[in-house]
Coordinates of C-alpha atoms in Angstrom, one line a residue:
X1 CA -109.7 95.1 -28.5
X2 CA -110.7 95.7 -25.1
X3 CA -112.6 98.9 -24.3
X4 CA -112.1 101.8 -22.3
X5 CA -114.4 100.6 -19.1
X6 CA -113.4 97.2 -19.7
X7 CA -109.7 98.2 -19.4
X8 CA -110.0 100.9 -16.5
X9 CA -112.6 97.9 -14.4
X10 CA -109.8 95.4 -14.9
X11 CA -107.2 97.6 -13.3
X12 CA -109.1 99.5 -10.7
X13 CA -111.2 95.7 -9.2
X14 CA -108.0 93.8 -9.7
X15 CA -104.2 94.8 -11.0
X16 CA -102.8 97.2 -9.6
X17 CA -106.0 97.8 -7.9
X18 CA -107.0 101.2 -6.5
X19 CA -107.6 104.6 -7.9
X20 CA -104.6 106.2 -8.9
X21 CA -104.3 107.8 -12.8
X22 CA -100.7 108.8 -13.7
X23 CA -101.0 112.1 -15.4
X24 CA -98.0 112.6 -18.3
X25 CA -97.2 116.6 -18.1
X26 CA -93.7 116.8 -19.2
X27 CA -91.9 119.5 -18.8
X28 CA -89.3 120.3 -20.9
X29 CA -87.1 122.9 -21.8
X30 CA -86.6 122.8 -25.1
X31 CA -84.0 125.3 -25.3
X32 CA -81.6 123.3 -23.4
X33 CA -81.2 121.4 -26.4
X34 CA -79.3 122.7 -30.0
X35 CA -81.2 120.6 -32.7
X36 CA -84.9 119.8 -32.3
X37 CA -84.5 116.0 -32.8
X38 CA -82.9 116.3 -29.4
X39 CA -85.5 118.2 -27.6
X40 CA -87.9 115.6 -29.4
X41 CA -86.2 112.8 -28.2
X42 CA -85.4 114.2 -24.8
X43 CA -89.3 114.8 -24.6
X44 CA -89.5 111.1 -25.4
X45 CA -87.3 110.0 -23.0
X46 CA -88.9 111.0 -19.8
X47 CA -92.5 110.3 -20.9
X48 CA -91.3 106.6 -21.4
X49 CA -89.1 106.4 -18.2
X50 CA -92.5 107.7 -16.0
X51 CA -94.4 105.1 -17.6
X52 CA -91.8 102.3 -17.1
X53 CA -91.3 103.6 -13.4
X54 CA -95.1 103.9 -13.2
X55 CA -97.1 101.1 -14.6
X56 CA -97.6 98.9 -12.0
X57 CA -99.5 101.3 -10.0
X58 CA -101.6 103.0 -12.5
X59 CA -105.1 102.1 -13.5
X60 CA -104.8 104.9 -16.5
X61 CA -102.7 107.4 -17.8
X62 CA -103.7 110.7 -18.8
X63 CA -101.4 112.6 -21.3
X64 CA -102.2 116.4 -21.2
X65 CA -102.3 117.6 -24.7
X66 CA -101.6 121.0 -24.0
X67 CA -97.8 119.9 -22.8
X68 CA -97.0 118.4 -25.9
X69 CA -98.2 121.2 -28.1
X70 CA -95.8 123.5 -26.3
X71 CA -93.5 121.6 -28.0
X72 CA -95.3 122.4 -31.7
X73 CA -95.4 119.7 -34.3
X74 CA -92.4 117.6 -33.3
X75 CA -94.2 117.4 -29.5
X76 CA -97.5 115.9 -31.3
X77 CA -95.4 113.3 -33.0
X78 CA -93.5 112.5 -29.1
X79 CA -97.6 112.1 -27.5
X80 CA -97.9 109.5 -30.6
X81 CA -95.5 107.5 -29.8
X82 CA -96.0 107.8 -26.1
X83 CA -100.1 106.6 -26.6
X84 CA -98.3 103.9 -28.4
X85 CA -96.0 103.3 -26.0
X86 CA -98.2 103.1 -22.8
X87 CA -99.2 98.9 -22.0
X88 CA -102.2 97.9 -24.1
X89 CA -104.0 97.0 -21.0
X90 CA -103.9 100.3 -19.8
X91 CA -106.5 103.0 -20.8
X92 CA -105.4 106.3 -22.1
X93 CA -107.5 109.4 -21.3
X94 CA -106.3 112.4 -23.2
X95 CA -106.5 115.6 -21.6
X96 CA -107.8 118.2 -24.1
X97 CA -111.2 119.4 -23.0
X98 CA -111.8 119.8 -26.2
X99 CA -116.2 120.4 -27.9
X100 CA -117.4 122.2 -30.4
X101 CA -120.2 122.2 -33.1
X102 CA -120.4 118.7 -34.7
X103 CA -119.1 118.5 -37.4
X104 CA -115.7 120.0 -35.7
X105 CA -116.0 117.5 -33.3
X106 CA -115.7 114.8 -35.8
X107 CA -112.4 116.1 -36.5
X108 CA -111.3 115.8 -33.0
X109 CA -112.8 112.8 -32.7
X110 CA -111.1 111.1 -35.8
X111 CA -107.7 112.5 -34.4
X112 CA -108.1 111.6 -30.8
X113 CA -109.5 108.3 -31.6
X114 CA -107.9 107.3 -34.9
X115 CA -104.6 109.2 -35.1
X116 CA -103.6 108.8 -31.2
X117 CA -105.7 105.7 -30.6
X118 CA -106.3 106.9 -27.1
X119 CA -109.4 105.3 -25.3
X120 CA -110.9 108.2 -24.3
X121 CA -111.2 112.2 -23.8
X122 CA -111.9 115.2 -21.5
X123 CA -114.9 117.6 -23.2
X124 CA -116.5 120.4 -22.5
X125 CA -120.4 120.6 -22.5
X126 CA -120.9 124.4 -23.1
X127 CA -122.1 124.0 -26.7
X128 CA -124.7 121.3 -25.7
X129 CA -125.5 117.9 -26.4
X130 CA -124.5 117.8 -30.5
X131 CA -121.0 119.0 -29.8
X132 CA -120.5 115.9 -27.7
X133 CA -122.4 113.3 -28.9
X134 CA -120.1 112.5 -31.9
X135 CA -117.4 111.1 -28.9
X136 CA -120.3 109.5 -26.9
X137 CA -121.3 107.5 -29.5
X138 CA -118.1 105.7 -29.9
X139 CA -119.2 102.6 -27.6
X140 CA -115.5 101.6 -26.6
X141 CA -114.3 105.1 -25.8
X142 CA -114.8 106.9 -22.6
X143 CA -115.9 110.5 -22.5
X144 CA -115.2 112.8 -19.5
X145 CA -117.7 115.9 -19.3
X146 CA -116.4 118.8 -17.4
X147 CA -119.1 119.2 -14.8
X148 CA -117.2 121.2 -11.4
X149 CA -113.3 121.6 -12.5
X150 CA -110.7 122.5 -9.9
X151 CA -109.4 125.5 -10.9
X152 CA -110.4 128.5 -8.1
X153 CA -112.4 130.5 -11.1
X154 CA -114.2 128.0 -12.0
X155 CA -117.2 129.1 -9.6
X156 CA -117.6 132.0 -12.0
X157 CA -119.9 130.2 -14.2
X158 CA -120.1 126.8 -13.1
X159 CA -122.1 127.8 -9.8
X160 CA -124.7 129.8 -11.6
X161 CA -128.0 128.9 -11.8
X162 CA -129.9 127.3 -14.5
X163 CA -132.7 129.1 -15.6
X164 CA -135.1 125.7 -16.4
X165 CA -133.8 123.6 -13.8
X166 CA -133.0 126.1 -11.1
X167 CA -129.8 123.7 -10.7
X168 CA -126.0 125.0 -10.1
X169 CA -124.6 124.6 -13.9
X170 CA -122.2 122.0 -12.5
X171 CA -125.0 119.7 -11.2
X172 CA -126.8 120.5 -14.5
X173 CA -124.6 119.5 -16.4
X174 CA -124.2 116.0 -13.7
X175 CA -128.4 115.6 -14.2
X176 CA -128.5 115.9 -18.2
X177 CA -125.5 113.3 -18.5
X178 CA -127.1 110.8 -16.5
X179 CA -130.4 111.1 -18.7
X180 CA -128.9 110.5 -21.3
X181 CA -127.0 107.4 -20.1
X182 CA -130.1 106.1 -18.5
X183 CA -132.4 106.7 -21.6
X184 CA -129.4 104.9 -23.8
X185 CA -129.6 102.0 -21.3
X186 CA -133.6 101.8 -21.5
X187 CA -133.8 101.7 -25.1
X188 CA -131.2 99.9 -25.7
X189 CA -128.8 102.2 -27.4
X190 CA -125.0 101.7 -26.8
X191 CA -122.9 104.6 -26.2
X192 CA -119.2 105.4 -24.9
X193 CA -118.9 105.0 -21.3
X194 CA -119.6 108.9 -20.0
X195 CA -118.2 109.8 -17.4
X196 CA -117.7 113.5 -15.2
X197 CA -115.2 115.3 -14.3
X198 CA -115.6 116.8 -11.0
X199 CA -112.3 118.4 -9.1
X200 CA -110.8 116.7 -5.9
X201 CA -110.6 120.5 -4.5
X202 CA -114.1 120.6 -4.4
X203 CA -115.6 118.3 -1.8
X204 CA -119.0 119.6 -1.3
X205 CA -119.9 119.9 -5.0
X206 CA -118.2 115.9 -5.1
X207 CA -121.0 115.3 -2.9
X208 CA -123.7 116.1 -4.4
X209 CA -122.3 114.8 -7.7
X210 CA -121.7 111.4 -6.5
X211 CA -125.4 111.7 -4.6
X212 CA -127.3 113.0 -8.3
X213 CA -125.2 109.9 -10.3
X214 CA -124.3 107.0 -7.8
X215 CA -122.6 105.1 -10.1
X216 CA -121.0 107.4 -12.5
X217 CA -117.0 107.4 -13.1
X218 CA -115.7 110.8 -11.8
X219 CA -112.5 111.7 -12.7
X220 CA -111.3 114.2 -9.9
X221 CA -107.9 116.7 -10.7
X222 CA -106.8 118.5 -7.8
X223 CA -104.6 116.2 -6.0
X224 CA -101.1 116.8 -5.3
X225 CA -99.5 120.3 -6.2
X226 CA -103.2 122.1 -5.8
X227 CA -103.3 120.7 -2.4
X228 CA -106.9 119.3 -2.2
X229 CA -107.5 117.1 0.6
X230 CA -107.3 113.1 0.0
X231 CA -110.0 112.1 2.8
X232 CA -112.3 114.9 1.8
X233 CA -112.4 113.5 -1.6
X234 CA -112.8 110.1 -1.0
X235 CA -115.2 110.9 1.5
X236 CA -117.7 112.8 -0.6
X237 CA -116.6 111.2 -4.1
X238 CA -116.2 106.9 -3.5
X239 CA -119.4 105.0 -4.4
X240 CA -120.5 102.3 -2.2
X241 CA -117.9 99.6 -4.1
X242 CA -115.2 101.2 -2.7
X243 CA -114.7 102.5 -6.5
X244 CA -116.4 105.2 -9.2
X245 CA -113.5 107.6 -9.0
X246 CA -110.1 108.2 -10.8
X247 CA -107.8 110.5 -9.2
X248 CA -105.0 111.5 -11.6
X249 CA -101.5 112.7 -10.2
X250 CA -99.5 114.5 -12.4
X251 CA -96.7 117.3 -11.0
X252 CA -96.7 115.3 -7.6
X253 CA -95.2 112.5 -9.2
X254 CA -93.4 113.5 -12.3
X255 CA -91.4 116.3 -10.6
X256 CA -90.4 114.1 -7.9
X257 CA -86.7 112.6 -8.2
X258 CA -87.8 109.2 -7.9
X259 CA -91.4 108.6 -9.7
X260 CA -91.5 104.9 -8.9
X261 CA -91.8 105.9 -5.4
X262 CA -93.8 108.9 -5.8
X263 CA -96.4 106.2 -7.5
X264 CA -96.1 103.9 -5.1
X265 CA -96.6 106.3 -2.1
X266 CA -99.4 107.7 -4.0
X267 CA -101.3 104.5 -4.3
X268 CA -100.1 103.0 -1.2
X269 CA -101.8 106.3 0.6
X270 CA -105.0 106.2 -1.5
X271 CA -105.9 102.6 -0.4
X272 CA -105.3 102.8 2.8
X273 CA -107.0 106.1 3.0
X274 CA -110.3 104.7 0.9
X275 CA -110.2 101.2 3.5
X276 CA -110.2 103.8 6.7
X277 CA -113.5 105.0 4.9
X278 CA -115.2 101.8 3.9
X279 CA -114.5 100.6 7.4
X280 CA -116.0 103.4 8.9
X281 CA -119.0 103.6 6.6
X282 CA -119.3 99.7 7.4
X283 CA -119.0 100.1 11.1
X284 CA -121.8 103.3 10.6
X285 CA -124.3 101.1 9.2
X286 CA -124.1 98.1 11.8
X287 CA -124.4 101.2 14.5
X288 CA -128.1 102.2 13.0

């Protein structure tokens, strides 16, 4: 089976192409319905219709966790059968920001990964290294570290400095992932593809992301209904392929009336947008 980078490359280099990640939020009301098998099914329902309306223009899909649990044990069965449901060539990231000690993490690992089968995760690093290396050492799963998130408190801790390295926390956490990768690579360890998560609303701290890890996979929120700004992103978070970011879309398309052509529009806008940048980085480097 193939793994998480191998299925995301595939898609992003060649079908559909692009960068666009289809985020699954439903929202449903679950009171609209008399019996919970209807609520369950009605849940159902519109996760598989985005994904059907969807596909062709999405290099992943990333199922919030939190959505689902609203909906208690009947919405955890629904994000089963909607993992299942998604095209095998498609990777899954779930959304659950999820880390803890390690032997917790096993558990979430052994759900995530076994029970849902999804490809790969969004953690947390505050409880260091051990809380995440039982995900990261899963070499066919991708693991997404919280590094600069998008929310407007996040500069409340994750712009304070550390005291050894006298680095923001955000680009702390961006330089101690990319050891690690790089010291797997030179001894020849094999580990899950790791990847950062670094928010779309936050061009500056993109930047300097993008400039401490060149070729890292950054998956960047902020898109759509928070209103970050497409150019900017692209701008400070592309690497020199042209690829190296995923930029999920969740309310902007499954709260539109029509989410075929919310997708479409989406991706449609994001590759034009990312050529007007590669041409004009090109067109900078013939001018020096």
């Amino acid at each position: 089976m193939a793994s998480f980078i191998e299925k995301l490359e595939k898609r992003a280099y060649n079908t559909p192409g692009g960068l666009l990640c289809v985020g699954i939020d439903p929202h449903i009301d679950t009171h609209m319905h008399t019996r919970p098998s209807e609520a369950q099914q009605d849940l159902y329902n519109r996760c598989v219709q985005l994904i059907q309306q969807t596909h062709t223009h999405a290099i992943a899909y990333k199922p919030n966790l939190a959505f689902f649990m609203a909906s208690g044990l009947d919405g955890l069965s629904v994000l089963k059968k909607v993992c299942d449901y998604i095209p095998n060539d498609i990777p899954t990231l779930l959304d659950c920001k999820c880390g803890d000690i390690g032997s917790s993490s096993e558990m979430y690992v052994h759900s995530y990964y076994n029970i849902l089968g999804v490809d790969g995760v969004t953690v947390h690093p505050y409880m260091g290294e051990d809380s995440i290396k039982p995900f990261i050492k899963h070499t066919n799963k991708g693991v997404f570290i919280l590094s600069k998130t998008s929310n407007m408190g996040s500069n409340m801790s994750q712009h304070t400095t550390h005291a050894h390295t006298q680095l923001p926390l955000y680009l702390h956490i961006a330089r101690t992932y990319k050891n690690i990768a790089q010291k797997a690579i030179e001894e020849g360890e094999q580990l899950a593809c790791i990847g950062l998560v670094v928010g779309a609303t936050a061009p500056h701290e993109l930047k300097n992301v993008r400039k401490e890890w060149p070729n890292v996979w950054i998956l960047s929120p902020g898109l759509g209904a928070q209103q970050a700004d497409l150019y900017s992103t692209l701008k400070a978070g592309l690497r020199e392929d042209g690829h190296g970011l995923i930029l999920p879309i969740s309310r902007g398309i499954t709260q539109h009336q029509d989410a075929r052509k919310a997708a479409e529009e989406w991706h449609t806008l994001i590759n034009n947008t990312k050529q007007e940048i590669l041409q004009e980085t090109c067109a900078q480097t013939y001018a020096i």
